[in-house]
Short mmCIF file of C-alpha atoms and ligand atoms in Angstrom, two decimals:
data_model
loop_
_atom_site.label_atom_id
_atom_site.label_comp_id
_atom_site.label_asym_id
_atom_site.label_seq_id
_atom_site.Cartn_x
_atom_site.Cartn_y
_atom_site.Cartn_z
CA UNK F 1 129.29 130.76 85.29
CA UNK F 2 132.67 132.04 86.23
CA UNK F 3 134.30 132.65 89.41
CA UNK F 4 136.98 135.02 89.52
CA UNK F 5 139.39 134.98 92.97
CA UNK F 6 140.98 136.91 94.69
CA UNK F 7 144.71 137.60 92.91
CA UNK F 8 147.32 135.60 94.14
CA UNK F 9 145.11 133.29 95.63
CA UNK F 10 146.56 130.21 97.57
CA UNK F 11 146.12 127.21 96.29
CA UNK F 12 147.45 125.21 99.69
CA UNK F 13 145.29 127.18 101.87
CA UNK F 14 142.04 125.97 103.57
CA UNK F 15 139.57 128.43 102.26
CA UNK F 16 140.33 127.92 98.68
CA UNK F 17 140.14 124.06 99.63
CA UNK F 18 136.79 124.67 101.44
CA UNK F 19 135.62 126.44 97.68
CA UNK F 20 136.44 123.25 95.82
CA UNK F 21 134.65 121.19 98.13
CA UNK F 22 131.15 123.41 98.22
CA UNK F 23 131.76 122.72 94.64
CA UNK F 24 132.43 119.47 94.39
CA UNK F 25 129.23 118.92 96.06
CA UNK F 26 126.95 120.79 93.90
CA UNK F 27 124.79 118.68 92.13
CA UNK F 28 125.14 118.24 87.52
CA UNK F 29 127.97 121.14 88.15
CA UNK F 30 131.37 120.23 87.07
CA UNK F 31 134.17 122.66 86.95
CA UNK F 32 137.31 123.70 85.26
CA UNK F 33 139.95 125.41 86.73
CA UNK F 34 142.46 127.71 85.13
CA UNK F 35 145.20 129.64 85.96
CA UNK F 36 146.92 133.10 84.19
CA UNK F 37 150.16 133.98 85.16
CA UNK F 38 150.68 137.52 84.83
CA UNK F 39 153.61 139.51 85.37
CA UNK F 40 152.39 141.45 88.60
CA UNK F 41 150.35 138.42 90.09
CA UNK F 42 148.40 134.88 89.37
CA UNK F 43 144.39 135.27 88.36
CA UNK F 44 142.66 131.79 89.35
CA UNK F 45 139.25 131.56 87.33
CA UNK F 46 137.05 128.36 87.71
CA UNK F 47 134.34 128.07 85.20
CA UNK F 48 131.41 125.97 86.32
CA UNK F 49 129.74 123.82 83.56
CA UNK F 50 126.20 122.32 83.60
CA UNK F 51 123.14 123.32 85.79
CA UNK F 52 124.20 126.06 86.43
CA UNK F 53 121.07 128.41 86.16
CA UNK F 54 119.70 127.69 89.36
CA UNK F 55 122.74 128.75 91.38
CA UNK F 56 122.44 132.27 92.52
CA UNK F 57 125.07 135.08 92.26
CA UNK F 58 125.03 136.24 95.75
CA UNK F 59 125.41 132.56 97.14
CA UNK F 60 128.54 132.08 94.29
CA UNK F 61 130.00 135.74 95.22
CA UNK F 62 130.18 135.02 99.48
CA UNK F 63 132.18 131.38 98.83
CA UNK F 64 135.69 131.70 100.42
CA UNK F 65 138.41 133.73 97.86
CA UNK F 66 135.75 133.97 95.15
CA UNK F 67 136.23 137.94 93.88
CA UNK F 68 133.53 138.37 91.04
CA UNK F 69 131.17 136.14 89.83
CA UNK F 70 130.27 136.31 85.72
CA UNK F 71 126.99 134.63 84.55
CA UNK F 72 128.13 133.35 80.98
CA UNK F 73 125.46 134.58 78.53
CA UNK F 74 126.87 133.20 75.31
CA UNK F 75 128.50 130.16 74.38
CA UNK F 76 131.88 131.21 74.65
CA UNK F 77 132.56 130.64 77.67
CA UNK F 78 136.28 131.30 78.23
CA UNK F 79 136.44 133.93 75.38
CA UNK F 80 133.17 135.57 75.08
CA UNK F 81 132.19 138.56 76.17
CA UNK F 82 129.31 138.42 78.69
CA UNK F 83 126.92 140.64 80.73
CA UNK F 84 129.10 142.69 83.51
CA UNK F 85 132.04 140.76 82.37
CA UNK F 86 134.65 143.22 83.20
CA UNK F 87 137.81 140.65 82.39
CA UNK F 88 140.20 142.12 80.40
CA UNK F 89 141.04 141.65 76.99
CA UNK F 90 144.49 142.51 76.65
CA UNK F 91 147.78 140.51 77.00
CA UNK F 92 151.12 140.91 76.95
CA UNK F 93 153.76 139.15 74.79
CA UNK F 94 157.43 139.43 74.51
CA UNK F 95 157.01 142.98 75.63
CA UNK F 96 154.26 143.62 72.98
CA UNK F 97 150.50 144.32 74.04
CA UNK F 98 147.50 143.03 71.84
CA UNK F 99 144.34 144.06 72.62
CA UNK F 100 141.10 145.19 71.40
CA UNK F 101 142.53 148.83 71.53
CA UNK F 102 145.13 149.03 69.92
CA UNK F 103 147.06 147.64 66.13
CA UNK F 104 149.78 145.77 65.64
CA UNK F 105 151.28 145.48 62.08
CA UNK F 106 152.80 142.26 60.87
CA UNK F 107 153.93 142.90 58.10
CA UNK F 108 156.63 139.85 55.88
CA UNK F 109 157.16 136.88 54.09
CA UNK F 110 154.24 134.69 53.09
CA UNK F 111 156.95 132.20 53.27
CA UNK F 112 160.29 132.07 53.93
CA UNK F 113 162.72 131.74 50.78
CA UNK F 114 166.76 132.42 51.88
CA UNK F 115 168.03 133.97 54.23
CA UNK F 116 168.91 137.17 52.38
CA UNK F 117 164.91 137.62 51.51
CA UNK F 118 164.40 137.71 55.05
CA UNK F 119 167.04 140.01 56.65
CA UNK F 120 166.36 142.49 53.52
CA UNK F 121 162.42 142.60 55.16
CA UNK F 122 163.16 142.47 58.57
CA UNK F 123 165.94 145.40 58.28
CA UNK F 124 163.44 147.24 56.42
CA UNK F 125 160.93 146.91 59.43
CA UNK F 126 163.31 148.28 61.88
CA UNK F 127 163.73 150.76 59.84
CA UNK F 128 160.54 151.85 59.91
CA UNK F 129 160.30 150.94 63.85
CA UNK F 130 158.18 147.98 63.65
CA UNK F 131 158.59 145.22 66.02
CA UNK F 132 156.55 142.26 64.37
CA UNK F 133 155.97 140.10 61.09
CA UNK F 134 155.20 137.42 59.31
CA UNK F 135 157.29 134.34 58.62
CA UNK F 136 155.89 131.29 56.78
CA UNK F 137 158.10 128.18 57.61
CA UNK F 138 155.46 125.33 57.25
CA UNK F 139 153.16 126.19 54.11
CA UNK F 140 150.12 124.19 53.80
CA UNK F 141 149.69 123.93 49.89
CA UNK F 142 146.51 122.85 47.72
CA UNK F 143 149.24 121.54 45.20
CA UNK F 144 151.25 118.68 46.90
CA UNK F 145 153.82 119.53 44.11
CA UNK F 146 154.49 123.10 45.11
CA UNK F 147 157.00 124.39 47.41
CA UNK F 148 156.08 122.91 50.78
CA UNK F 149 158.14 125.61 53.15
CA UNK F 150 161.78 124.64 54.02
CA UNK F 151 160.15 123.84 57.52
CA UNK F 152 162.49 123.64 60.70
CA UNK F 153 165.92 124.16 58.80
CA UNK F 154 164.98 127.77 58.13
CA UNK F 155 163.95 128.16 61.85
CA UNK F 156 167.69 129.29 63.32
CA UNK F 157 168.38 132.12 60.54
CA UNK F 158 164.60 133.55 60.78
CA UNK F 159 164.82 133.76 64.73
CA UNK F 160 168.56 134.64 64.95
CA UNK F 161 167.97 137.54 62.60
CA UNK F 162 164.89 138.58 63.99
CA UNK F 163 167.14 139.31 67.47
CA UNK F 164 169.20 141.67 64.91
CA UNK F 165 166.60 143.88 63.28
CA UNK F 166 164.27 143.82 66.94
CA UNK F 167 161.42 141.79 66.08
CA UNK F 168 160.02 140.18 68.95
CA UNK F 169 156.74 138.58 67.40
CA UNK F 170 157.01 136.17 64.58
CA UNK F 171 153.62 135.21 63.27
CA UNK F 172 154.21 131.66 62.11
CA UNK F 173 152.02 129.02 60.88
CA UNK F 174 152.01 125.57 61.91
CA UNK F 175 150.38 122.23 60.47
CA UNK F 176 151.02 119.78 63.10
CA UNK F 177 151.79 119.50 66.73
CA UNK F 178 155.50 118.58 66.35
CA UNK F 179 155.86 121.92 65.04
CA UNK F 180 155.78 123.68 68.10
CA UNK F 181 158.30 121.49 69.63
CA UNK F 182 160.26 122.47 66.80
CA UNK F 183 160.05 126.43 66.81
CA UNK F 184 160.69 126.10 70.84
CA UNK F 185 163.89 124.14 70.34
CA UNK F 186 165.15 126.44 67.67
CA UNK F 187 164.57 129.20 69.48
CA UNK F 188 165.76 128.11 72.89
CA UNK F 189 169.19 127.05 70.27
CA UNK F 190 169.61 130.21 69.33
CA UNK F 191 168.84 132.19 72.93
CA UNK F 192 165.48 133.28 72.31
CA UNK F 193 166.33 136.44 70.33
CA UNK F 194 162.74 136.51 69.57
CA UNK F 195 159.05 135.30 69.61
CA UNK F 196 156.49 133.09 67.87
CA UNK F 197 152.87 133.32 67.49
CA UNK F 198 151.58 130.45 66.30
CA UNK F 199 149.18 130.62 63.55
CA UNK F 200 146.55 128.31 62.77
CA UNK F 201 145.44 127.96 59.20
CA UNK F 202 142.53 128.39 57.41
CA UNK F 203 142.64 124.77 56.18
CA UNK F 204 142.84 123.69 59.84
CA UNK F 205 140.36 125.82 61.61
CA UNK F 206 138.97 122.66 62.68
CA UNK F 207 141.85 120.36 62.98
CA UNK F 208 140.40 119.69 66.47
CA UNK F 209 143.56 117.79 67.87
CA UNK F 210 145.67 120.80 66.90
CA UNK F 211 144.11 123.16 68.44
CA UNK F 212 144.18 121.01 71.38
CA UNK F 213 147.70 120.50 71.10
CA UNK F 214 148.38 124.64 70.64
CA UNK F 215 145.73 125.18 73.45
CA UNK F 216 147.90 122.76 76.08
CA UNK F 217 150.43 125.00 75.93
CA UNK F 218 151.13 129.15 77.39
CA UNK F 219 154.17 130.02 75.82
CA UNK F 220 153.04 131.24 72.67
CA UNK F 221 150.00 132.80 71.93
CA UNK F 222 147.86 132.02 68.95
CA UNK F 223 146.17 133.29 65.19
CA UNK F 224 143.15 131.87 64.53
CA UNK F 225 142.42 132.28 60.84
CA UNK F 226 138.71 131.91 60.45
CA UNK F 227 137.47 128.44 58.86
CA UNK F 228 136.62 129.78 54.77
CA UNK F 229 134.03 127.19 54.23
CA UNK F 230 131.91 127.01 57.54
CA UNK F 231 130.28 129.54 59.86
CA UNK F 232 131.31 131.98 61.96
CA UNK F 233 130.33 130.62 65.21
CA UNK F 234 132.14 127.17 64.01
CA UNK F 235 135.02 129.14 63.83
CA UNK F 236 134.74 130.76 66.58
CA UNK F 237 134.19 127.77 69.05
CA UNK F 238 137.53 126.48 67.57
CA UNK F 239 139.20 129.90 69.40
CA UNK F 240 136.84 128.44 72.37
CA UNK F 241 139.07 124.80 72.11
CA UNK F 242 141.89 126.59 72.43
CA UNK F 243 141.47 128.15 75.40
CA UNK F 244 139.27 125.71 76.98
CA UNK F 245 142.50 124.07 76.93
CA UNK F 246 144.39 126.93 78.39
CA UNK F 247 145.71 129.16 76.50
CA UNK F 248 143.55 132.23 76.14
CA UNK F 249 146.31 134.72 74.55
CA UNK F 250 144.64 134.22 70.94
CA UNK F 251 143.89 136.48 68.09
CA UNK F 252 141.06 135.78 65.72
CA UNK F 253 141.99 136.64 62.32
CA UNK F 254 139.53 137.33 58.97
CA UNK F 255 140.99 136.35 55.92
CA UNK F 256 137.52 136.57 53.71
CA UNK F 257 135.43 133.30 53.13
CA UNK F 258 135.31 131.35 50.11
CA UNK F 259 132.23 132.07 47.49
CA UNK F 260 132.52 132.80 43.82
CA UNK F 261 135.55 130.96 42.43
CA UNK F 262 137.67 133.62 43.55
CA UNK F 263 136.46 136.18 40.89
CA UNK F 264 137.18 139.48 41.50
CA UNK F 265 139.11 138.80 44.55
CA UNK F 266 140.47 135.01 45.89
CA UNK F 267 137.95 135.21 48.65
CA UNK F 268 135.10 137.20 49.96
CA UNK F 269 136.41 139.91 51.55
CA UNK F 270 135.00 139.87 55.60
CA UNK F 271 136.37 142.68 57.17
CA UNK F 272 132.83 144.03 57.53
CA UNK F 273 132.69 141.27 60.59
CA UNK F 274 135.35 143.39 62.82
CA UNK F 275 132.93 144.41 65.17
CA UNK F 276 131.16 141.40 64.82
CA UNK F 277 133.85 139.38 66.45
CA UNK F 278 134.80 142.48 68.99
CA UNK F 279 130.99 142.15 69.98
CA UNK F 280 130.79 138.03 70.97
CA UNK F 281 134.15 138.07 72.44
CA UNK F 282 137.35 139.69 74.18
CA UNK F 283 140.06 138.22 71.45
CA UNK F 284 141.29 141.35 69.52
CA UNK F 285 140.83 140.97 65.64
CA UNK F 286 143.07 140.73 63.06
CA UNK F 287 143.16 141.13 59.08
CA UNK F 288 144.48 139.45 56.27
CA UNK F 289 144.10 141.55 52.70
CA UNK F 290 146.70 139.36 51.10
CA UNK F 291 144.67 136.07 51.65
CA UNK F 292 141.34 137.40 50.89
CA UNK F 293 142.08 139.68 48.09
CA UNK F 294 144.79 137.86 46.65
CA UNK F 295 146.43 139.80 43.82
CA UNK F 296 147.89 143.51 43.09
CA UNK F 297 144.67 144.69 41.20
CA UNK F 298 144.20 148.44 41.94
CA UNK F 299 141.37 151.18 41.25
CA UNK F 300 141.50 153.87 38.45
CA UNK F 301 143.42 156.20 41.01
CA UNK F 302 146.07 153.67 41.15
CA UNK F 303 145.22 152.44 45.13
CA UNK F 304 145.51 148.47 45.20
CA UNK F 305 142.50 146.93 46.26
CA UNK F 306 144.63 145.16 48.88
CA UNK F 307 144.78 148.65 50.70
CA UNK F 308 141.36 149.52 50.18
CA UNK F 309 140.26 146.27 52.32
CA UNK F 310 143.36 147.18 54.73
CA UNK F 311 141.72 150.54 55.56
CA UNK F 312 137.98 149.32 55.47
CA UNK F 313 139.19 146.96 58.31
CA UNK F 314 141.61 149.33 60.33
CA UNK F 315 138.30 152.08 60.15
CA UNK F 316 136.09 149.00 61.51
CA UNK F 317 138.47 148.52 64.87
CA UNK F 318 140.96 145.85 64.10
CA UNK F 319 143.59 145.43 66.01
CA UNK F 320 146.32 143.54 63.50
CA UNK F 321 147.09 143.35 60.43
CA UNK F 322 148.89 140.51 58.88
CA UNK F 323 149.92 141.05 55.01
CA UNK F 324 152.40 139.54 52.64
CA UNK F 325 155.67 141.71 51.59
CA UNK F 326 158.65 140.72 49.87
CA UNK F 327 161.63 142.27 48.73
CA UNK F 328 161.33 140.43 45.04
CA UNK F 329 158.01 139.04 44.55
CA UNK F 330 158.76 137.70 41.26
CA UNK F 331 160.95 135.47 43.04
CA UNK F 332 158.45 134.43 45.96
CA UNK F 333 158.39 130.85 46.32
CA UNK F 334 154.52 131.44 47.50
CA UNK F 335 151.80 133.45 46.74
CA UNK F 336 154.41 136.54 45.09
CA UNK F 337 151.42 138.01 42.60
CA UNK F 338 149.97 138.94 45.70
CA UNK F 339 152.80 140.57 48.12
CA UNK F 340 153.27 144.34 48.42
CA UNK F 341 156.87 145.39 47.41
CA UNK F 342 159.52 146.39 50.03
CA UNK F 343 159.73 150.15 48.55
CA UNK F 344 155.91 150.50 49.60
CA UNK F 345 156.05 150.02 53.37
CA UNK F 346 156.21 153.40 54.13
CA UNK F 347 153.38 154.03 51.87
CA UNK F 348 151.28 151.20 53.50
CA UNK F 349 152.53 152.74 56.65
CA UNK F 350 151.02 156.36 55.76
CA UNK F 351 147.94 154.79 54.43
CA UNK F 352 147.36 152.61 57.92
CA UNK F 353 147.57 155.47 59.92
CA UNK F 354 145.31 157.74 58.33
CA UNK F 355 142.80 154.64 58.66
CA UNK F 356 143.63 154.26 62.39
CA UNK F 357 143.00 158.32 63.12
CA UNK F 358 139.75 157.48 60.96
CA UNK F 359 138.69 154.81 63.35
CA UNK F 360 140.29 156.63 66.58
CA UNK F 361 138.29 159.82 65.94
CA UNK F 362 135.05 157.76 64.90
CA UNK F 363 135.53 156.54 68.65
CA UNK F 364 135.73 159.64 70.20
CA UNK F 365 132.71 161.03 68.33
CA UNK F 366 130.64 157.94 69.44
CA UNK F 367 131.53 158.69 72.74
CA UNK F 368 130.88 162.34 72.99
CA UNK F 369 134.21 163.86 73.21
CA UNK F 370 136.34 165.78 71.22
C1 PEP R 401 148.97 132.30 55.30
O1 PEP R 401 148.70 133.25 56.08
O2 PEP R 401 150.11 132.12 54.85
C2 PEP R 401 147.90 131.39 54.89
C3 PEP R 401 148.15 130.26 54.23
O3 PEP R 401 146.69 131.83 55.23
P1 PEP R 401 145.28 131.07 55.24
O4 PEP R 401 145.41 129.92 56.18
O5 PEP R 401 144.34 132.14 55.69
O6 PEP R 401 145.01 130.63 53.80
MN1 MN R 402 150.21 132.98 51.37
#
């Protein structure tokens, strides 16, 4: 169960003191409290954990500075979207909105190489007005003799020229905790001409302390790739750790599942599960083609199949799409084969947007109007 105050609630004052101590005394109820500072005012929700089925709406709804009252129908909690649960899904980030409405492209490097790589892509995003990418500084690698990601020495260059070209979200893996640490010094060195979201990696879906770590903390919001080896709702209770901890400003991403040896594509495609994950929760949804289709093999017509999955998932609902570019990709340090070349962003940019009038009109014909 959730209770939902009254905005701008007081924390010092005696009713919401006299709410914590009706609950203190219920009995096998314990309760979490968390708190969302927005830009217009502070949401308080406290989410009550336990026996909970025998307490009774109207009872929950008349406590001092309780609002609304949500009875959590699925498992998660904090995330998930339940019966008459009317709590929005949208957020706000270094003046971008995600949401389950809207797409954001992010577009760039699997992982950084030099610094001329990177103002070459981000350059050709402004160009082309876009305000986010993708900027590998930590790469997890099956190989431990391949190129590892020049880590936080790249850091100042990517942010400071992301404040030139206008990018203000940097999707950006991390591997460990110290990482975040890291991007927030570099960017507070180089006057926060940017932003980060950190991205969680397949391979550490479940790297439980990490997500604890990433969930402790507001300032950036979070990519959750799905686990490729375990099930969806395992994956999806990871998002749950990370904003059980507190941070609820994450984005669940598909990057196709791991089956048949990576024949025809590296992984299973899974864009089909778009409205899957738009269904059990509020986190919008983003796609990965690069990661799950993995190489620059294209249909008789000449259309690679990496845009084929890019419009199957942007027709489905999704709300971001995260895809490997680079300006030489037979110099990529990391996963080149697979990256779309610099001279096709405006194609990719044609192609998205006659997927996203697909999907826009299949939502106005669903819902009657014209
Ligand atoms: C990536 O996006 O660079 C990446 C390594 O993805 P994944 O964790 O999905 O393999
Ligand atoms: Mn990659």
């Amino acid at each position: 169960m959730i209770l939902i105050l009254q905005p701008d609630t007081d924390l010092d004052s005696a009713e919401y003191r006299q709410l914590l101590d009706h609950l203190d005394r219920l009995p096998g109820v314990r309760y979490r409290i968390h708190h969302e500072q927005g830009e217009q005012q502070r949401l308080t929700e406290i989410y009550l954990i336990g026996d909970t089925a025998r307490l009774s709406l109207a009872d929950m709804q008349s406590l001092p500075t309780v609002e609304r009252v949500v009875r959590v129908s699925r498992e998660y909690r904090v995330l998930g979207r339940h019966q008459n649960d009317d709590r929005p899904s949208a957020f706000d980030y270094n003046g971008v909105t995600f949401s389950q409405d809207n797409l954001n492209l992010f577009p760039g490097l699997c992982a950084v190489d030099n610094p001329r790589h990177v103002e070459l892509m981000m350059q050709a995003l402004q160009q082309h007005g876009l305000v986010c990418t993708r900027m590998g500084a930590y790469k997890p690698r099956t190989n431990p003799y391949s190129f590892q990601g020049h880590g936080k020495s790249c850091l100042p260059y990517v942010f400071e020229l992301a404040g030139k070209y206008g990018i203000k979200v940097i999707a950006m893996e991390i591997t460990h905790d110290v990482h975040i640490e890291e991007i927030r010094q570099a960017l507070e060195q180089t006057g926060n001409p940017t932003g980060v979201m950190l991205q969680i990696g397949t391979r550490n879906t479940q790297n439980f302390e990490l997500l604890k770590a990433v969930g402790r903390q507001q300032q950036f919001p979070v990519l959750l790739k799905r686990g490729f080896g375990i099930t969806l709702e395992e994956s999806l209770n990871a998002a749950e750790y990370l904003a059980s901890e507190g941070n609820r400003k994450v984005i669940f991403a598909l990057r196709g599942m791991k089956t048949n040896m990576g024949d025809p594509h590296r992984n299973f495609v899974d864009f089909a599960h778009v409205p899957v994950i738009k269904r059990l929760t509020r986190m919008p949804v983003c796609i990965d083609p690069s990661h799950s289709v993995g190489s620059r093999a294209a249909d008789p017509d000449g259309i690679l199949d990496l845009m084929h999955v890019t419009a199957q998932g942007i027709v489905a609902g999704a709300n971001m799409v995260l895809i490997d570019f680079h300006p030489d990709p037979a110099k990529a340090l990391v996963d080149g084969p697979q990256a779309m070349r610099l001279q096709e962003l405006p194609y990719f940019l044609d192609d998205v947007a006659i997927a996203r009038e697909a999907y826009e009109k299949r939502r106005r014909l669903i819902r009657g109007e014209n």
